[in-house]
Each structure stands twice: as C-alpha cells, then as structure tokens.
Amino acid sequence: IEMYRKAIHICPNFSIAYFNLACALMEVDRYNEAVMFFEKAEKLGLKSFDLDVQLALCYIALGNKKKAKERLSDERVKSEVEKYVEGGLEL
C-alpha cells in the first residue's frame, strides 16, 4: 500500500497507481478508501472492465447493492461480461 502511495506522490496523474492502490486496500477490507481511489483512477481517464467489477465488489462489501448493480448494468460492462461467458450464461 505504501509503495502505491509513493508512486502516486511521484506521479499524481498515473491512474494505474490509483487502481492498484485501491485493489491493495480491498485486500485488507478498507473498502471506503478503495472506492475513493477507484473513482480517482476513473476521473484520471482509466476505463476498464476490471475497474467496474472491482468497484461493484466494493459497493457490495459496503452494503450498497444498488450502486453495485448500477455499475454492472452499464452496457459497456455487459458487453465485456458477454465476451467472457459467450453462450455459457444468459444475462
């Protein structure tokens, strides 16, 4: 966690560092902080399926199923999920 914080200090516009810090925070159940850093990564331009899923998992852990569902209901996310499960699951 501290190494990611140092990376952010050195390069405050490096969205991947915020994403990785958020993932590390999730590993130690610090979901509120993780949400903050996932959102910062997104504001800096990071758009990824992984970010959407990890953010939804944070919302679930925090008891906010509505926000999790909204995050996973995005058409871009649905499209990515369909790529992974092609024909295996009906969404």
mmCIF file with all atom_site columns, C-alpha atoms in Angstrom:
data_model
loop_
_atom_site.group_PDB
_atom_site.id
_atom_site.type_symbol
_atom_site.label_atom_id
_atom_site.label_alt_id
_atom_site.label_comp_id
_atom_site.label_asym_id
_atom_site.label_entity_id
_atom_site.label_seq_id
_atom_site.pdbx_PDB_ins_code
_atom_site.Cartn_x
_atom_site.Cartn_y
_atom_site.Cartn_z
_atom_site.occupancy
_atom_site.B_iso_or_equiv
_atom_site.pdbx_formal_charge
_atom_site.auth_seq_id
_atom_site.auth_comp_id
_atom_site.auth_asym_id
_atom_site.auth_atom_id
_atom_site.pdbx_PDB_model_num
ATOM 1  C CA . ILE A 1 1  ? 0.000   0.000   0.000   1.00 0.00 ? 1  ILE A CA 1
ATOM 2  C CA . GLU A 1 2  ? 2.752   2.421   0.906   1.00 0.00 ? 2  GLU A CA 1
ATOM 3  C CA . MET A 1 3  ? 4.599   1.799   -2.351  1.00 0.00 ? 3  MET A CA 1
ATOM 4  C CA . TYR A 1 4  ? 1.497   2.700   -4.353  1.00 0.00 ? 4  TYR A CA 1
ATOM 5  C CA . ARG A 1 5  ? 1.082   5.838   -2.248  1.00 0.00 ? 5  ARG A CA 1
ATOM 6  C CA . LYS A 1 6  ? 4.691   6.762   -3.027  1.00 0.00 ? 6  LYS A CA 1
ATOM 7  C CA . ALA A 1 7  ? 4.099   6.164   -6.732  1.00 0.00 ? 7  ALA A CA 1
ATOM 8  C CA . ILE A 1 8  ? 1.073   8.477   -6.595  1.00 0.00 ? 8  ILE A CA 1
ATOM 9  C CA . HIS A 1 9  ? 3.114   11.100  -4.779  1.00 0.00 ? 9  HIS A CA 1
ATOM 10 C CA . ILE A 1 10 ? 5.762   10.943  -7.523  1.00 0.00 ? 10 ILE A CA 1
ATOM 11 C CA . CYS A 1 11 ? 3.277   10.839  -10.396 1.00 0.00 ? 11 CYS A CA 1
ATOM 12 C CA . PRO A 1 12 ? -0.151  12.077  -9.231  1.00 0.00 ? 12 PRO A CA 1
ATOM 13 C CA . ASN A 1 13 ? -1.801  11.598  -12.640 1.00 0.00 ? 13 ASN A CA 1
ATOM 14 C CA . PHE A 1 14 ? -0.878  7.909   -13.012 1.00 0.00 ? 14 PHE A CA 1
ATOM 15 C CA . SER A 1 15 ? -4.308  6.267   -12.985 1.00 0.00 ? 15 SER A CA 1
ATOM 16 C CA . ILE A 1 16 ? -2.979  2.703   -12.760 1.00 0.00 ? 16 ILE A CA 1
ATOM 17 C CA . ALA A 1 17 ? -1.270  3.515   -9.439  1.00 0.00 ? 17 ALA A CA 1
ATOM 18 C CA . TYR A 1 18 ? -4.629  4.602   -8.012  1.00 0.00 ? 18 TYR A CA 1
ATOM 19 C CA . PHE A 1 19 ? -6.252  1.440   -9.347  1.00 0.00 ? 19 PHE A CA 1
ATOM 20 C CA . ASN A 1 20 ? -3.550  -0.775  -7.841  1.00 0.00 ? 20 ASN A CA 1
ATOM 21 C CA . LEU A 1 21 ? -3.729  1.053   -4.516  1.00 0.00 ? 21 LEU A CA 1
ATOM 22 C CA . ALA A 1 22 ? -7.492  0.520   -4.447  1.00 0.00 ? 22 ALA A CA 1
ATOM 23 C CA . CYS A 1 23 ? -7.039  -3.202  -5.133  1.00 0.00 ? 23 CYS A CA 1
ATOM 24 C CA . ALA A 1 24 ? -4.496  -3.438  -2.303  1.00 0.00 ? 24 ALA A CA 1
ATOM 25 C CA . LEU A 1 25 ? -6.903  -1.662  0.040   1.00 0.00 ? 25 LEU A CA 1
ATOM 26 C CA . MET A 1 26 ? -9.636  -4.149  -0.870  1.00 0.00 ? 26 MET A CA 1
ATOM 27 C CA . GLU A 1 27 ? -7.320  -6.968  0.192   1.00 0.00 ? 27 GLU A CA 1
ATOM 28 C CA . VAL A 1 28 ? -7.297  -5.554  3.735   1.00 0.00 ? 28 VAL A CA 1
ATOM 29 C CA . ASP A 1 29 ? -11.040 -4.767  3.787   1.00 0.00 ? 29 ASP A CA 1
ATOM 30 C CA . ARG A 1 30 ? -10.637 -0.996  3.504   1.00 0.00 ? 30 ARG A CA 1
ATOM 31 C CA . TYR A 1 31 ? -13.472 -0.643  1.030   1.00 0.00 ? 31 TYR A CA 1
ATOM 32 C CA . ASN A 1 32 ? -14.359 3.017   1.604   1.00 0.00 ? 32 ASN A CA 1
ATOM 33 C CA . GLU A 1 33 ? -10.800 4.040   0.797   1.00 0.00 ? 33 GLU A CA 1
ATOM 34 C CA . ALA A 1 34 ? -10.715 1.660   -2.151  1.00 0.00 ? 34 ALA A CA 1
ATOM 35 C CA . VAL A 1 35 ? -13.828 3.275   -3.635  1.00 0.00 ? 35 VAL A CA 1
ATOM 36 C CA . MET A 1 36 ? -12.206 6.684   -3.347  1.00 0.00 ? 36 MET A CA 1
ATOM 37 C CA . PHE A 1 37 ? -9.099  5.548   -5.243  1.00 0.00 ? 37 PHE A CA 1
ATOM 38 C CA . PHE A 1 38 ? -11.029 3.602   -7.895  1.00 0.00 ? 38 PHE A CA 1
ATOM 39 C CA . GLU A 1 39 ? -13.067 6.746   -8.531  1.00 0.00 ? 39 GLU A CA 1
ATOM 40 C CA . LYS A 1 40 ? -9.889  8.835   -8.743  1.00 0.00 ? 40 LYS A CA 1
ATOM 41 C CA . ALA A 1 41 ? -8.433  6.393   -11.295 1.00 0.00 ? 41 ALA A CA 1
ATOM 42 C CA . GLU A 1 42 ? -11.610 6.714   -13.322 1.00 0.00 ? 42 GLU A CA 1
ATOM 43 C CA . LYS A 1 43 ? -11.516 10.524  -13.146 1.00 0.00 ? 43 LYS A CA 1
ATOM 44 C CA . LEU A 1 44 ? -7.968  10.375  -14.475 1.00 0.00 ? 44 LEU A CA 1
ATOM 45 C CA . GLY A 1 45 ? -9.247  8.511   -17.529 1.00 0.00 ? 45 GLY A CA 1
ATOM 46 C CA . LEU A 1 46 ? -8.969  4.830   -16.639 1.00 0.00 ? 46 LEU A CA 1
ATOM 47 C CA . LYS A 1 47 ? -11.835 2.938   -18.209 1.00 0.00 ? 47 LYS A CA 1
ATOM 48 C CA . SER A 1 48 ? -11.753 -0.804  -17.754 1.00 0.00 ? 48 SER A CA 1
ATOM 49 C CA . PHE A 1 49 ? -13.932 -3.791  -17.086 1.00 0.00 ? 49 PHE A CA 1
ATOM 50 C CA . ASP A 1 50 ? -11.716 -4.640  -14.098 1.00 0.00 ? 50 ASP A CA 1
ATOM 51 C CA . LEU A 1 51 ? -12.304 -1.228  -12.554 1.00 0.00 ? 51 LEU A CA 1
ATOM 52 C CA . ASP A 1 52 ? -16.070 -1.601  -12.940 1.00 0.00 ? 52 ASP A CA 1
ATOM 53 C CA . VAL A 1 53 ? -16.097 -5.056  -11.374 1.00 0.00 ? 53 VAL A CA 1
ATOM 54 C CA . GLN A 1 54 ? -13.773 -4.147  -8.501  1.00 0.00 ? 54 GLN A CA 1
ATOM 55 C CA . LEU A 1 55 ? -15.783 -1.027  -7.741  1.00 0.00 ? 55 LEU A CA 1
ATOM 56 C CA . ALA A 1 56 ? -19.002 -3.064  -7.761  1.00 0.00 ? 56 ALA A CA 1
ATOM 57 C CA . LEU A 1 57 ? -17.414 -5.546  -5.341  1.00 0.00 ? 57 LEU A CA 1
ATOM 58 C CA . CYS A 1 58 ? -16.538 -2.668  -3.014  1.00 0.00 ? 58 CYS A CA 1
ATOM 59 C CA . TYR A 1 59 ? -20.107 -1.415  -3.125  1.00 0.00 ? 59 TYR A CA 1
ATOM 60 C CA . ILE A 1 60 ? -21.379 -4.915  -2.297  1.00 0.00 ? 60 ILE A CA 1
ATOM 61 C CA . ALA A 1 61 ? -18.951 -5.197  0.630   1.00 0.00 ? 61 ALA A CA 1
ATOM 62 C CA . LEU A 1 62 ? -20.215 -1.830  1.878   1.00 0.00 ? 62 LEU A CA 1
ATOM 63 C CA . GLY A 1 63 ? -23.834 -2.993  1.600   1.00 0.00 ? 63 GLY A CA 1
ATOM 64 C CA . ASN A 1 64 ? -24.707 -0.749  -1.329  1.00 0.00 ? 64 ASN A CA 1
ATOM 65 C CA . LYS A 1 65 ? -26.183 -3.259  -3.750  1.00 0.00 ? 65 LYS A CA 1
ATOM 66 C CA . LYS A 1 66 ? -27.962 -0.527  -5.701  1.00 0.00 ? 66 LYS A CA 1
ATOM 67 C CA . LYS A 1 67 ? -24.698 1.179   -6.675  1.00 0.00 ? 67 LYS A CA 1
ATOM 68 C CA . ALA A 1 68 ? -23.110 -2.193  -7.445  1.00 0.00 ? 68 ALA A CA 1
ATOM 69 C CA . LYS A 1 69 ? -25.983 -3.096  -9.742  1.00 0.00 ? 69 LYS A CA 1
ATOM 70 C CA . GLU A 1 70 ? -25.811 0.290   -11.472 1.00 0.00 ? 70 GLU A CA 1
ATOM 71 C CA . ARG A 1 71 ? -22.093 -0.193  -12.081 1.00 0.00 ? 71 ARG A CA 1
ATOM 72 C CA . LEU A 1 72 ? -22.600 -3.670  -13.523 1.00 0.00 ? 72 LEU A CA 1
ATOM 73 C CA . SER A 1 73 ? -25.650 -2.680  -15.583 1.00 0.00 ? 73 SER A CA 1
ATOM 74 C CA . ASP A 1 74 ? -23.668 -0.345  -17.810 1.00 0.00 ? 74 ASP A CA 1
ATOM 75 C CA . GLU A 1 75 ? -23.860 -1.517  -21.431 1.00 0.00 ? 75 GLU A CA 1
ATOM 76 C CA . ARG A 1 76 ? -20.066 -1.484  -21.778 1.00 0.00 ? 76 ARG A CA 1
ATOM 77 C CA . VAL A 1 77 ? -19.744 -3.793  -18.765 1.00 0.00 ? 77 VAL A CA 1
ATOM 78 C CA . LYS A 1 78 ? -22.484 -6.110  -20.012 1.00 0.00 ? 78 LYS A CA 1
ATOM 79 C CA . SER A 1 79 ? -20.708 -6.342  -23.350 1.00 0.00 ? 79 SER A CA 1
ATOM 80 C CA . GLU A 1 80 ? -17.459 -7.351  -21.633 1.00 0.00 ? 80 GLU A CA 1
ATOM 81 C CA . VAL A 1 81 ? -19.213 -9.957  -19.483 1.00 0.00 ? 81 VAL A CA 1
ATOM 82 C CA . GLU A 1 82 ? -20.805 -11.441 -22.582 1.00 0.00 ? 82 GLU A CA 1
ATOM 83 C CA . LYS A 1 83 ? -17.368 -11.810 -24.165 1.00 0.00 ? 83 LYS A CA 1
ATOM 84 C CA . TYR A 1 84 ? -16.238 -13.891 -21.197 1.00 0.00 ? 84 TYR A CA 1
ATOM 85 C CA . VAL A 1 85 ? -19.242 -16.164 -20.985 1.00 0.00 ? 85 VAL A CA 1
ATOM 86 C CA . GLU A 1 86 ? -20.239 -16.460 -24.655 1.00 0.00 ? 86 GLU A CA 1
ATOM 87 C CA . GLY A 1 87 ? -23.218 -18.725 -24.661 1.00 0.00 ? 87 GLY A CA 1
ATOM 88 C CA . GLY A 1 88 ? -22.494 -20.082 -21.185 1.00 0.00 ? 88 GLY A CA 1
ATOM 89 C CA . LEU A 1 89 ? -24.828 -17.790 -19.278 1.00 0.00 ? 89 LEU A CA 1
ATOM 90 C CA . GLU A 1 90 ? -27.879 -15.816 -20.217 1.00 0.00 ? 90 GLU A CA 1
ATOM 91 C CA . LEU A 1 91 ? -27.734 -12.265 -18.830 1.00 0.00 ? 91 LEU A CA 1
#
